[in-house]
Amino acid sequence: MGLLINKHSDRVMETLDCIDIPALMLNADGKILSVNSAAENTFQYAHADIEGRDVSIILSRSRDVLEKNIEDPSVPVEENSRSFCGSCEAVCRKKNGDSFSAHISFIRQETGDRTLAVVQDVSERKRLVRRASQRTKELAVFNTFARILSSHMDTGSIIQETIEMLYTTMDADAAWLYLADDKTGEIFLKAQKGLDGGRESLRRLKPGESFNGKVFASGRPLVVKNASLDPRVRERETKRESMAGVPVLSRGNVLGVLGVASRKFDYFSAMDIQLLSNIGGQLAVAIENAKLIGQLQEKMSQIELTSELGGLINSSLSIGTIFRIMASEIKKLIGYDRASLLLYNEKEDSLLIFALDTNMKTVLKKGVKAPIEGTSAGWVVRNNRPWINYDLNSVKFSLDKRLFNEGIRSTISIPLYHDRILGVFNLDSTEPSKYSEQDLQILLPAAKHISIALENALLFEEISREKKEWEKTFDAITDMVWIEDGQQRVIRANETLLSKTGFPAAEMVGRRCDEILEVLDIRAACCLCEDTMTNKRPSFRELRGGGGNIYHFWAYPLIDDDGRLYAIVHYLKDVTSQKRLEQQLIRSERLASLGTLVAGIAHEINNPLGIIAGYSEALIDRAKDRSLLDLKEFEDFPEYLDTIHNEIFRCKGILKSLLDFARPSGGTFREIDINELIKEVILLVNHRAKRLSHNIEFRLNRDLPKICADPGSLRQLFMNIIINSLYFTPEGGNIVIVTDTDFDAGGKEVDTERIKVIIRDSGTGIPGDIIDKVFNPFFTTKPVGDGTGLGLAICHRIVEEHGGSIDVESEENNGTTFIIRLPANARDKNPCS
């Protein structure tokens, strides 16, 4: 390349001209030997004007580079060309004084007598790089700022985040925001990053004072390239060299100053000012919005207080709750040290402190009565107007001194009125002149809602008392009662029904009538409320349960003022014991009447039977005469006479049974072991049981107490029942006899002084339609001639004579069970001593 430059320098210069690259040929002293046309055009010098002049007139730093290359032997030389190649950044000056940045490449021959300088204008590229850097910085700032604004933070946090963002993104050494104080007219430091926090003088500035004060006063941006020499910076509050500040403007009003600073000289450009102005404008919107929101919130708080009190208070019907809500909401706007709710008692013409909210020690506590006369609260009641005590030191009402003695200095009292005076709401403060007419503007609208809620609460309390009395009455009913709505869904049930069904109250609601009856094991063939719903009148049915229980069921319609049925009251009563008692009474009356009749008839019939029996015996004796026996016509007579004689004594046996049934046997009561007596009875019937292949099983409790009874009567009792069981049990059947103490259905011992005898068979059972008749006299299901119908009736009478009870349980084709309960001691009727 050096040879090329030496031999063909003109051609090289022309080649560079062709591609519009300025070139200069320099000698070893840095003098310009020649320039190409591109250089003449760029630097605006003619060839004659520039030839022989030093290169420094157009290239800065070029002389230093040339001298370094000439004197420094360590500069590398290309192998083939033996020429030096070097470059540098320089500022080029045109003839008219303009300058531009350029990249200079130097190519020197080995002899060092000539050097080619090639100039490449890079000012546009640098400008583009700076612009790209600035745009990158702006994008980073705006992206970060957008994130900050969309973060839903409060205004203070947004400001601080913005300052920290400018500090970081703009690579500044300090950033700050001053805001105007509307009251003093000064500006105060709202947020900062990198400032000297200890200098209190920088916290507040007057307009025109120092850098930030000047920006605020002028309302225009300000850039300081060298703060130490700039007279506009009277106090070096930042200890930085470059400063930039913009006013924070909103609709022409200066709200504050946004600024940044750097330790570098001339660091901030016009684009930085534009960036700060944009950020300041957005901050101004946020700050102005915050102010407007604050003012709006203050107004809205008053409206919200009224509306919230209206909503919250009306959602409760408790006076205590109303007071707590009222005091809590009002305290958000109006402070107090003591709040109280006084209810007016019209009958006594006095005020009662019903509720109190305070941390102060006071003798005027909840429940204390306050007189009307001599108190500001009493004046409010009398006049239905609010009252403000600005200073209790000069109080108008003598009894308000009690508040003064407790440390209260000012009060405000609001009447609570709705068609009548209900009471007074008081706010008390330890500060004099705490309350003003402005507070009344807040409290009076709220008092209207409070008065309505208080009236509703008082009415509700009265209704609640009546409701509780009704609920107690409803739950106290020992029979099962429930109420259904128009769709036959349960809406309420009393405690008796809940305990019988086992459902909790919450699970009972919504159930249907048939579900309840099914749980109670009550059979109902059709809708029990059909007649009530159709005809809107009470209806009645008698129902039977699975265990033989009998229920009376009533349905009563509830009809509104328009004649529409909206609910049905159901009343279910277990009348099993009552029915059994009625049957026992009827049976006892029948037995008493029948006994009287039987006793008379038996005596009347016994006499002719005795005569007939005597004559029959005489005829039987006479029929033994041989002469008569030889007669062919008489051969059947002895058989006839024996039949007549037997039937007569059979009739006498029946009459004896009737007499035994009609009157007590008059047997002797004594202590007996019921187990031993049952074994004796089994010995008498065992031959019949074996003949029928029946199995008799004993389950006897050996620890049973002895009972006081007539053994003969009990033998007859157990004999009749066991013989009945043998009769109605097919061959090969089972009869189980159990003795035990008496227990209820839950396994709990009912009475240790009672015993229970159970006789259970596997026979044909008793149909449900006749089971209630088995103890009736002369009722029998045996064929004619096999039974008189008196056996079980006599058993029933024997048990009653012993102060016990007898029950029967049976299902057709599934056996029968007789349950006999006897007292272990019957001394009240038949002493055993």
XYZ file of C-alpha atoms in Angstrom, residues 224-646:
423
model
C -27.981 23.917 34.759
C -24.867 22.522 33.051
C -22.418 23.595 35.763
C -24.118 24.175 39.099
C -21.002 25.489 40.805
C -20.759 28.414 38.365
C -24.457 29.051 37.727
C -25.791 32.099 39.651
C -29.299 30.652 39.607
C -28.164 28.064 42.125
C -27.551 30.046 45.272
C -27.252 27.008 47.464
C -25.701 23.817 46.241
C -28.402 21.660 47.717
C -27.461 18.723 45.599
C -23.628 18.944 45.520
C -23.936 17.928 41.839
C -22.704 19.652 38.663
C -25.671 19.186 36.298
C -29.299 19.809 37.263
C -32.582 19.652 35.366
C -35.964 20.654 36.739
C -39.470 20.998 35.279
C -42.643 22.431 36.788
C -45.402 19.923 37.562
C -48.340 21.575 35.776
C -52.053 20.869 35.864
C -54.333 23.069 33.763
C -51.838 25.926 34.019
C -51.379 25.629 37.788
C -47.937 24.780 39.148
C -48.321 21.963 41.648
C -44.611 21.389 42.274
C -41.163 20.752 40.798
C -39.733 17.495 39.428
C -35.935 17.436 39.180
C -32.817 15.302 38.632
C -29.091 15.935 39.132
C -25.779 14.381 38.060
C -22.145 14.717 39.082
C -21.230 15.000 35.386
C -21.011 18.379 33.640
C -23.520 19.156 30.907
C -25.246 15.789 31.467
C -28.868 16.614 30.673
C -30.204 17.507 27.209
C -33.363 19.017 25.806
C -34.714 15.501 25.328
C -34.252 14.861 29.064
C -36.271 18.008 29.782
C -38.993 16.773 27.442
C -38.959 13.393 29.198
C -39.192 15.003 32.643
C -42.000 17.277 31.434
C -43.985 14.294 30.227
C -43.480 12.462 33.508
C -44.321 15.652 35.428
C -47.538 16.051 33.452
C -48.620 12.531 34.341
C -47.710 13.051 37.980
C -49.702 16.296 37.945
C -52.764 14.367 36.787
C -52.254 11.789 39.536
C -51.709 14.508 42.181
C -54.674 16.564 41.004
C -56.839 13.468 40.874
C -55.729 12.589 44.390
C -56.756 16.070 45.566
C -60.086 15.868 43.797
C -60.623 12.368 45.083
C -59.815 13.547 48.591
C -62.360 16.331 48.336
C -64.865 14.011 46.733
C -64.244 11.385 49.366
C -64.881 13.933 52.073
C -68.238 14.737 50.494
C -68.964 11.135 49.704
C -68.097 10.111 53.236
C -70.980 12.208 54.474
C -73.311 10.688 51.895
C -71.954 7.206 52.530
C -72.365 7.658 56.254
C -76.038 8.362 55.734
C -76.574 5.587 53.190
C -74.456 3.028 55.048
C -76.200 3.778 58.293
C -79.489 3.392 56.447
C -78.426 0.037 55.041
C -76.483 -1.356 57.976
C -78.787 -0.191 60.727
C -81.902 -1.376 58.923
C -80.260 -4.772 58.522
C -80.390 -5.260 62.288
C -83.244 -5.117 64.749
C -81.070 -5.101 67.851
C -80.724 -1.743 69.602
C -77.243 -2.654 70.841
C -76.140 -3.572 67.321
C -77.632 -0.370 65.937
C -75.620 1.668 68.431
C -72.343 -0.134 67.692
C -72.785 0.341 63.934
C -73.807 3.950 64.398
C -70.877 4.818 66.669
C -68.346 2.995 64.466
C -69.453 4.716 61.253
C -69.764 8.196 62.760
C -66.304 7.968 64.342
C -64.807 7.767 60.833
C -65.857 11.388 60.276
C -66.388 12.894 63.710
C -64.083 12.023 66.580
C -65.297 11.560 70.130
C -64.095 10.362 73.524
C -67.506 9.236 74.680
C -70.613 8.231 72.725
C -73.912 7.307 74.328
C -77.459 6.356 73.370
C -80.183 7.491 75.766
C -83.709 6.062 75.435
C -86.677 8.141 76.512
C -89.175 6.552 78.933
C -92.419 8.414 78.402
C -94.166 6.930 81.443
C -91.383 7.922 83.857
C -90.396 11.030 81.843
C -86.712 10.136 82.135
C -83.759 9.082 80.032
C -81.950 5.752 80.349
C -78.333 5.307 79.235
C -78.928 2.247 77.080
C -75.527 1.985 75.336
C -72.099 3.534 75.843
C -68.813 3.605 73.913
C -65.849 5.070 75.800
C -62.497 4.220 77.338
C -62.919 6.894 79.999
C -63.711 6.129 83.600
C -67.282 7.221 84.194
C -70.081 6.847 86.712
C -72.628 7.554 83.978
C -72.617 3.942 82.841
C -75.093 1.836 80.936
C -78.342 1.452 82.887
C -78.058 4.789 84.731
C -81.164 6.973 84.584
C -80.796 10.648 83.711
C -83.392 13.326 84.530
C -84.949 15.487 81.857
C -84.669 18.803 83.614
C -81.206 20.283 84.061
C -79.512 18.330 81.251
C -78.792 19.246 77.652
C -80.058 15.800 76.570
C -83.341 16.562 78.379
C -83.585 19.912 76.555
C -83.165 18.041 73.255
C -86.031 15.702 74.218
C -88.305 18.575 75.185
C -87.603 20.663 72.074
C -86.796 17.963 69.513
C -83.786 20.038 68.406
C -80.024 19.381 68.480
C -77.767 21.084 71.000
C -74.036 21.841 71.040
C -72.121 22.535 74.262
C -69.047 24.348 72.981
C -67.472 24.601 76.442
C -68.852 22.869 79.521
C -66.849 25.272 81.682
C -69.624 27.786 81.095
C -72.465 25.280 80.889
C -76.089 26.325 80.682
C -77.465 23.093 82.206
C -76.451 22.497 85.804
C -76.500 18.695 85.725
C -74.094 18.629 82.766
C -71.424 19.477 85.344
C -71.223 15.746 85.991
C -69.752 15.369 82.496
C -67.396 18.270 83.135
C -66.139 16.626 86.325
C -65.271 13.509 84.316
C -63.124 15.517 81.866
C -65.659 16.222 79.110
C -65.337 19.746 77.674
C -67.717 19.827 74.699
C -70.767 17.829 73.617
C -73.231 17.509 70.788
C -76.701 15.964 71.229
C -78.982 14.838 68.386
C -82.683 13.989 68.922
C -83.924 10.620 67.689
C -87.508 11.116 66.549
C -89.934 9.031 64.499
C -93.590 9.912 65.067
C -92.552 10.296 68.693
C -89.405 11.163 70.604
C -87.365 7.976 71.045
C -84.174 9.214 72.664
C -80.944 11.153 72.239
C -77.592 10.354 70.642
C -74.644 12.107 72.335
C -71.016 12.666 71.332
C -68.665 13.999 74.005
C -65.068 15.215 73.680
C -62.316 16.230 76.079
C -61.449 19.134 73.719
C -63.323 22.445 74.002
C -65.221 23.563 70.872
C -64.734 20.151 69.292
C -68.118 20.185 67.554
C -69.567 22.705 65.113
C -72.546 23.345 62.879
C -70.720 21.427 60.156
C -70.920 18.309 62.319
C -74.670 18.799 62.568
C -74.880 18.636 58.782
C -73.392 15.152 59.024
C -75.298 13.921 62.059
C -78.823 15.162 61.333
C -79.387 13.116 58.123
C -77.898 10.083 59.845
C -80.195 10.607 62.839
C -83.257 10.116 60.628
C -82.123 6.634 59.634
C -81.122 5.854 63.191
C -84.550 6.935 64.453
C -86.358 4.669 61.980
C -84.096 1.747 62.864
C -84.542 2.419 66.581
C -88.326 2.488 66.229
C -88.208 -0.801 64.303
C -85.895 -2.309 66.921
C -88.216 -1.336 69.773
C -91.185 -2.843 67.951
C -89.135 -5.932 67.131
C -88.164 -6.407 70.765
C -91.803 -6.339 71.748
C -92.680 -8.815 68.991
C -89.694 -10.974 69.957
C -90.943 -11.235 73.530
C -94.340 -12.383 72.291
C -92.708 -14.753 69.797
C -90.530 -16.325 72.490
C -93.606 -16.873 74.663
C -95.378 -18.489 71.713
C -92.344 -20.682 70.931
C -92.089 -21.810 74.534
C -95.783 -22.696 74.502
C -95.379 -24.473 71.144
C -92.419 -26.528 72.373
C -94.060 -27.244 75.743
C -96.862 -29.232 74.084
C -96.195 -32.884 74.877
C -97.977 -34.094 71.734
C -96.439 -33.853 68.260
C -97.207 -30.581 66.477
C -95.833 -29.202 63.223
C -96.738 -26.550 60.664
C -96.638 -27.037 56.902
C -96.716 -24.407 54.177
C -99.100 -24.398 51.215
C -96.915 -26.988 49.420
C -97.136 -29.343 52.407
C -93.512 -28.773 53.427
C -92.658 -28.531 57.112
C -91.701 -25.032 58.213
C -91.649 -25.612 61.971
C -91.903 -28.538 64.403
C -92.098 -28.662 68.175
C -89.547 -30.345 70.422
C -91.748 -33.404 70.982
C -91.853 -34.233 67.264
C -88.109 -33.629 66.903
C -87.340 -36.006 69.779
C -89.746 -38.661 68.452
C -88.330 -38.589 64.915
C -84.706 -37.932 65.855
C -84.396 -35.161 63.260
C -82.630 -31.904 64.158
C -84.699 -28.782 63.516
C -82.696 -27.846 60.392
C -83.274 -31.265 58.775
C -86.955 -31.282 59.653
C -87.647 -28.124 57.654
C -88.787 -28.930 54.117
C -89.873 -32.520 54.808
C -93.316 -33.774 53.821
C -96.033 -35.119 56.101
C -95.766 -38.669 54.734
C -92.002 -38.704 55.469
C -92.671 -37.849 59.115
C -95.361 -40.536 59.451
C -93.065 -43.095 57.838
C -90.318 -42.361 60.380
C -92.899 -42.714 63.176
C -93.969 -46.079 61.633
C -97.519 -44.848 61.061
C -99.466 -46.216 58.109
C -101.476 -43.720 56.071
C -103.291 -44.885 52.942
C -103.900 -41.436 51.449
C -103.132 -37.761 51.890
C -104.275 -36.803 55.347
C -104.631 -33.108 54.516
C -106.685 -33.469 51.350
C -109.961 -32.489 52.999
C -108.325 -29.586 54.847
C -106.675 -28.199 51.718
C -109.751 -28.679 49.543
C -112.446 -27.432 51.927
C -110.274 -25.239 54.184
C -111.673 -26.831 57.302
C -110.249 -28.942 60.134
C -110.049 -32.683 59.528
C -109.499 -35.713 61.762
C -108.270 -39.259 61.277
C -107.421 -42.170 63.534
C -104.149 -43.819 62.514
C -102.415 -47.015 63.552
C -98.696 -47.540 63.996
C -96.615 -50.577 63.197
C -96.317 -51.562 66.873
C -100.069 -51.476 67.441
C -100.062 -47.872 68.650
C -103.105 -45.737 67.949
C -102.845 -42.039 66.995
C -105.347 -39.242 66.610
C -104.384 -36.884 63.776
C -105.867 -33.407 63.321
C -105.164 -30.889 60.543
C -106.140 -27.245 61.069
C -106.009 -24.730 58.163
C -104.395 -21.305 58.567
C -106.192 -18.785 56.340
C -105.106 -15.196 55.634
C -107.334 -12.132 55.409
C -108.002 -12.801 51.726
C -109.318 -16.270 52.483
C -106.275 -18.075 51.097
C -104.855 -21.115 52.857
C -101.151 -20.441 53.513
C -100.299 -23.113 56.093
C -101.638 -26.155 57.933
C -101.136 -26.987 61.600
C -100.830 -30.738 62.283
C -101.509 -32.219 65.670
C -100.599 -35.870 66.270
C -101.459 -37.482 69.612
C -100.525 -40.988 70.721
C -103.770 -42.309 72.295
C -102.650 -45.922 72.665
C -102.698 -45.840 76.469
C -105.962 -43.940 76.471
C -107.551 -46.441 74.086
C -106.326 -49.361 76.142
C -107.666 -47.748 79.284
C -111.007 -47.192 77.586
C -111.079 -50.820 76.457
C -110.191 -51.951 79.964
C -112.960 -49.805 81.415
C -115.451 -51.134 78.885
C -114.274 -54.665 79.519
C -114.479 -54.152 83.279
C -118.014 -52.800 82.973
C -118.978 -55.721 80.761
C -117.386 -58.199 83.138
C -119.106 -56.644 86.135
C -122.505 -56.745 84.424
C -121.845 -60.205 83.055
C -120.689 -61.474 86.430
C -123.912 -60.376 88.073
C -125.946 -61.963 85.294
C -123.923 -65.185 85.272
C -124.125 -65.603 89.040
C -127.909 -65.426 88.962
C -128.308 -67.638 85.921
C -125.817 -70.213 87.200
C -127.785 -70.650 90.425
C -131.052 -70.945 88.535
C -129.642 -73.520 86.111
C -127.708 -75.475 88.749
C -130.901 -76.470 90.588
C -132.695 -78.174 87.656
C -129.376 -79.656 86.543
C -128.970 -81.165 89.997
C -132.439 -82.692 89.803
C -131.834 -83.970 86.304
C -128.491 -85.395 87.431
C -130.176 -87.187 90.331
C -132.836 -88.695 88.106
C -130.232 -89.675 85.525
C -128.202 -91.481 88.166
C -131.394 -93.257 89.359
C -132.206 -94.281 85.799
C -128.648 -95.513 85.279
C -128.933 -97.682 88.417
C -132.342 -99.008 87.318
C -131.013 -99.702 83.823
C -128.675 -102.219 85.338
C -131.695 -104.500 86.007
C -131.165 -107.724 84.048
C -134.767 -107.913 83.017
C -134.491 -104.594 81.316
C -131.171 -105.386 79.766
C -132.644 -108.441 78.106
C -135.213 -106.347 76.346
C -134.181 -105.587 72.803
C -135.937 -102.204 72.847
C -133.936 -101.189 75.949
C -130.471 -102.100 74.718
C -129.570 -98.460 73.717
C -130.901 -96.884 76.890
C -127.802 -97.346 79.094
C -125.691 -95.509 76.494
C -128.230 -92.710 76.233
C -128.420 -92.409 80.002
C -124.599 -92.257 80.320
C -124.493 -89.532 77.642
C -127.185 -87.547 79.438
C -125.346 -87.925 82.730
C -122.008 -86.817 81.245
